[in-house]
Amino acid sequence: MHELAVTQSILGVVLDHAAKANATKVTKIYLVIGDLSSIVDESVQFYWEIIAKDTLAEQAELVFQRVAATFRCLECQTVYQLDGQAVFCPSCGSSRIEVLGGEEFYIEAIDIET
Ligand SMILES: [Zn+2]
């Protein structure tokens, strides 16, 4: 249930940004979430509706952009995306892999009205 803490930090950043920009309203928030971050869109949305209530961001729409988990095999250099549960290299079966993408979580953009 770490989405509550995550959602609170999003709200903090958004309200801070809105205050600096003299916004009267936050209309849209674009979030980038990697598939490996284990953050669930619906949970963020759920908490958002509770904690953003009575703030400038109350009516903001959350736009989720998912980033697929991407790995590179350190044995044969194959780059691949997570397919189901298997994280081993699909070419050589190695488990010596590095994560190239999918762990990210950040606010890409915020739309406001002034
Ligand atoms: Zn490989």
GROMACS .gro file of C-alpha atoms in nm, residues 28 33 71 73 103:
model
    5
   28LYS     CA    1  -0.425   1.752  -1.579
   33ILE     CA    2   0.507   0.478  -1.433
   71PHE     CA    3   1.627  -0.568  -1.989
   73CYS     CA    4   2.135  -0.972  -2.125
  103GLU     CA    5   1.160   0.133  -1.278
   0.00000   0.00000   0.00000
